[in-house]
Amino acid sequence: MLELEFRTIKKWDEVLWAQIERIYHEAFPSGAKTKVILRSMLERQIGCLHIGVHHGGAVAMAVTGLGGKDKDRMMMIDYLAVEQKLRGSGIGTWMLEQLKAWALREHGITGVIIEVESGSTDAHQERIQFWQRSGFILTSYVHQYRMVPEPYQAMMLPLDGSAYVRDDGEALFRYINAFHKIAYRKS
């Protein structure tokens, strides 16, 4: 695997955004949060940008948000993407490991939540399998957003030493929806 450096950005930086914007839009061509929303998330300190850097250039990126109180401190991975030509090389797994270590060290989180498209295409199944290989557990509840055509499912990775995740996708989506509501809020 490539020699990589992990960076976390808590304040908006146009130069860094210029490096990761292509990766972001390549992986999420529609339905992704706009630059204005991402910038607002950083300015309001409800999200962070993370970058995997190789020889000074971005090759991977992630957007995360933190929430919950005390015993239920969770990190949500809103987006995780690797430059298209480097997918399958282990960089996504490396980014996830860096994200978990950062969140544990800096914020003492107890778990990581993601939402994945719930579909039966090969692309959907490959994404779900990536997260499952990384220890995430798929919940059975299928959530349908009003403004988004495809359904989603929640996945959870406990980091508090417990190997058990209650199959309560509805509760996880209450958390996810609260995060999105705050993220899309103007100020």
PDB file of N, CA, C and O in Angstrom, residues 6 18 25 29 37 46 48-49 60 74 76 82 88 94 104 116 127 133 157 159-160 172 175 182 184 186:
ATOM      1  N   PHE A   6      -2.427  11.010   7.409  1.00  0.00           N
ATOM      2  CA  PHE A   6      -3.813  11.306   7.768  1.00  0.00           C
ATOM      3  C   PHE A   6      -3.888  12.714   8.347  1.00  0.00           C
ATOM      4  O   PHE A   6      -3.133  13.054   9.249  1.00  0.00           O
ATOM      5  N   ALA A  18      -9.986  22.173  -2.566  1.00  0.00           N
ATOM      6  CA  ALA A  18      -9.678  22.020  -3.988  1.00  0.00           C
ATOM      7  C   ALA A  18      -9.018  20.671  -4.263  1.00  0.00           C
ATOM      8  O   ALA A  18      -9.220  20.087  -5.330  1.00  0.00           O
ATOM      9  N   HIS A  25     -16.812  14.476  -5.421  1.00  0.00           N
ATOM     10  CA  HIS A  25     -17.844  14.458  -6.466  1.00  0.00           C
ATOM     11  C   HIS A  25     -17.751  13.223  -7.360  1.00  0.00           C
ATOM     12  O   HIS A  25     -18.763  12.770  -7.891  1.00  0.00           O
ATOM     13  N   PRO A  29     -21.690  11.602  -7.060  1.00  0.00           N
ATOM     14  CA  PRO A  29     -22.054  12.539  -8.126  1.00  0.00           C
ATOM     15  C   PRO A  29     -23.404  13.228  -7.917  1.00  0.00           C
ATOM     16  O   PRO A  29     -23.642  14.288  -8.462  1.00  0.00           O
ATOM     17  N   ILE A  37     -22.747  23.706   2.587  1.00  0.00           N
ATOM     18  CA  ILE A  37     -23.176  22.959   3.780  1.00  0.00           C
ATOM     19  C   ILE A  37     -21.966  22.380   4.507  1.00  0.00           C
ATOM     20  O   ILE A  37     -21.872  22.466   5.735  1.00  0.00           O
ATOM     21  N   ILE A  46     -19.623  21.056  13.929  1.00  0.00           N
ATOM     22  CA  ILE A  46     -20.421  19.825  14.026  1.00  0.00           C
ATOM     23  C   ILE A  46     -19.891  18.748  13.091  1.00  0.00           C
ATOM     24  O   ILE A  46     -20.432  17.654  13.047  1.00  0.00           O
ATOM     25  N   CYS A  48     -16.099  17.405  10.659  1.00  0.00           N
ATOM     26  CA  CYS A  48     -14.681  17.529  10.302  1.00  0.00           C
ATOM     27  C   CYS A  48     -14.466  16.914   8.925  1.00  0.00           C
ATOM     28  O   CYS A  48     -15.182  15.993   8.531  1.00  0.00           O
ATOM     29  N   LEU A  49     -13.458  17.431   8.232  1.00  0.00           N
ATOM     30  CA  LEU A  49     -12.982  16.818   6.998  1.00  0.00           C
ATOM     31  C   LEU A  49     -11.710  16.059   7.343  1.00  0.00           C
ATOM     32  O   LEU A  49     -10.902  16.530   8.147  1.00  0.00           O
ATOM     33  N   ALA A  60      -7.710  10.333  -0.644  1.00  0.00           N
ATOM     34  CA  ALA A  60      -8.918   9.861   0.037  1.00  0.00           C
ATOM     35  C   ALA A  60      -9.455  10.979   0.899  1.00  0.00           C
ATOM     36  O   ALA A  60      -8.714  11.886   1.299  1.00  0.00           O
ATOM     37  N   MET A  74     -21.108   9.005  19.808  1.00  0.00           N
ATOM     38  CA  MET A  74     -20.976   8.320  18.519  1.00  0.00           C
ATOM     39  C   MET A  74     -20.334   9.230  17.479  1.00  0.00           C
ATOM     40  O   MET A  74     -20.452  10.440  17.537  1.00  0.00           O
ATOM     41  N   MET A  76     -20.442   9.712  13.341  1.00  0.00           N
ATOM     42  CA  MET A  76     -21.096   9.331  12.105  1.00  0.00           C
ATOM     43  C   MET A  76     -20.136   9.613  10.958  1.00  0.00           C
ATOM     44  O   MET A  76     -19.582  10.704  10.861  1.00  0.00           O
ATOM     45  N   VAL A  82     -12.388   7.224  -1.802  1.00  0.00           N
ATOM     46  CA  VAL A  82     -11.005   7.038  -2.246  1.00  0.00           C
ATOM     47  C   VAL A  82     -10.976   7.386  -3.731  1.00  0.00           C
ATOM     48  O   VAL A  82     -11.916   7.085  -4.471  1.00  0.00           O
ATOM     49  N   GLY A  88      -9.835  -0.266  -3.989  1.00  0.00           N
ATOM     50  CA  GLY A  88      -9.458  -1.674  -3.918  1.00  0.00           C
ATOM     51  C   GLY A  88      -8.023  -1.894  -3.482  1.00  0.00           C
ATOM     52  O   GLY A  88      -7.564  -3.025  -3.395  1.00  0.00           O
ATOM     53  N   TRP A  94      -7.642   1.703   5.424  1.00  0.00           N
ATOM     54  CA  TRP A  94      -6.673   2.520   6.160  1.00  0.00           C
ATOM     55  C   TRP A  94      -7.332   3.790   6.684  1.00  0.00           C
ATOM     56  O   TRP A  94      -7.135   4.164   7.841  1.00  0.00           O
ATOM     57  N   LEU A 104     -11.497   7.896  18.815  1.00  0.00           N
ATOM     58  CA  LEU A 104     -11.276   7.347  20.160  1.00  0.00           C
ATOM     59  C   LEU A 104     -10.328   8.244  20.959  1.00  0.00           C
ATOM     60  O   LEU A 104     -10.603   8.588  22.113  1.00  0.00           O
ATOM     61  N   VAL A 116     -26.016   3.216   4.542  1.00  0.00           N
ATOM     62  CA  VAL A 116     -25.678   2.692   3.224  1.00  0.00           C
ATOM     63  C   VAL A 116     -26.950   2.545   2.410  1.00  0.00           C
ATOM     64  O   VAL A 116     -28.020   2.282   2.953  1.00  0.00           O
ATOM     65  N   ARG A 127     -20.454  -2.219  -1.382  1.00  0.00           N
ATOM     66  CA  ARG A 127     -20.310  -1.221  -0.313  1.00  0.00           C
ATOM     67  C   ARG A 127     -20.640  -1.833   1.044  1.00  0.00           C
ATOM     68  O   ARG A 127     -19.909  -1.633   2.013  1.00  0.00           O
ATOM     69  N   ARG A 133     -16.760  -6.203   6.352  1.00  0.00           N
ATOM     70  CA  ARG A 133     -15.379  -6.678   6.540  1.00  0.00           C
ATOM     71  C   ARG A 133     -14.655  -5.818   7.581  1.00  0.00           C
ATOM     72  O   ARG A 133     -13.736  -6.291   8.239  1.00  0.00           O
ATOM     73  N   LEU A 157     -20.709   0.123  14.239  1.00  0.00           N
ATOM     74  CA  LEU A 157     -19.501  -0.539  14.715  1.00  0.00           C
ATOM     75  C   LEU A 157     -19.287  -0.120  16.161  1.00  0.00           C
ATOM     76  O   LEU A 157     -18.981   1.040  16.430  1.00  0.00           O
ATOM     77  N   LEU A 159     -17.338   0.417  19.570  1.00  0.00           N
ATOM     78  CA  LEU A 159     -15.925   0.573  19.924  1.00  0.00           C
ATOM     79  C   LEU A 159     -15.722   0.579  21.434  1.00  0.00           C
ATOM     80  O   LEU A 159     -14.645   0.892  21.907  1.00  0.00           O
ATOM     81  N   ASP A 160     -16.742   0.212  22.158  1.00  0.00           N
ATOM     82  CA  ASP A 160     -16.671   0.250  23.624  1.00  0.00           C
ATOM     83  C   ASP A 160     -16.345  -1.112  24.225  1.00  0.00           C
ATOM     84  O   ASP A 160     -16.567  -1.354  25.395  1.00  0.00           O
ATOM     85  N   LEU A 172     -31.025   4.123  15.272  1.00  0.00           N
ATOM     86  CA  LEU A 172     -29.855   4.688  14.611  1.00  0.00           C
ATOM     87  C   LEU A 172     -30.265   5.771  13.618  1.00  0.00           C
ATOM     88  O   LEU A 172     -29.590   6.797  13.492  1.00  0.00           O
ATOM     89  N   TYR A 175     -30.825   9.066  15.222  1.00  0.00           N
ATOM     90  CA  TYR A 175     -29.527   9.717  15.406  1.00  0.00           C
ATOM     91  C   TYR A 175     -29.041  10.327  14.082  1.00  0.00           C
ATOM     92  O   TYR A 175     -28.629  11.488  14.023  1.00  0.00           O
ATOM     93  N   ILE A 182     -29.269  19.029  11.762  1.00  0.00           N
ATOM     94  CA  ILE A 182     -28.328  20.044  12.253  1.00  0.00           C
ATOM     95  C   ILE A 182     -27.383  20.466  11.119  1.00  0.00           C
ATOM     96  O   ILE A 182     -27.103  21.650  10.942  1.00  0.00           O
ATOM     97  N   TYR A 184     -27.876  20.538   7.891  1.00  0.00           N
ATOM     98  CA  TYR A 184     -28.530  21.335   6.866  1.00  0.00           C
ATOM     99  C   TYR A 184     -29.066  22.666   7.399  1.00  0.00           C
ATOM    100  O   TYR A 184     -29.478  23.516   6.628  1.00  0.00           O
ATOM    101  N   LYS A 186     -29.138  26.365   8.591  1.00  0.00           N
ATOM    102  CA  LYS A 186     -28.359  27.500   8.073  1.00  0.00           C
ATOM    103  C   LYS A 186     -27.330  28.000   9.077  1.00  0.00           C
ATOM    104  O   LYS A 186     -26.239  28.364   8.721  1.00  0.00           O
TER     105      LYS A 186
END
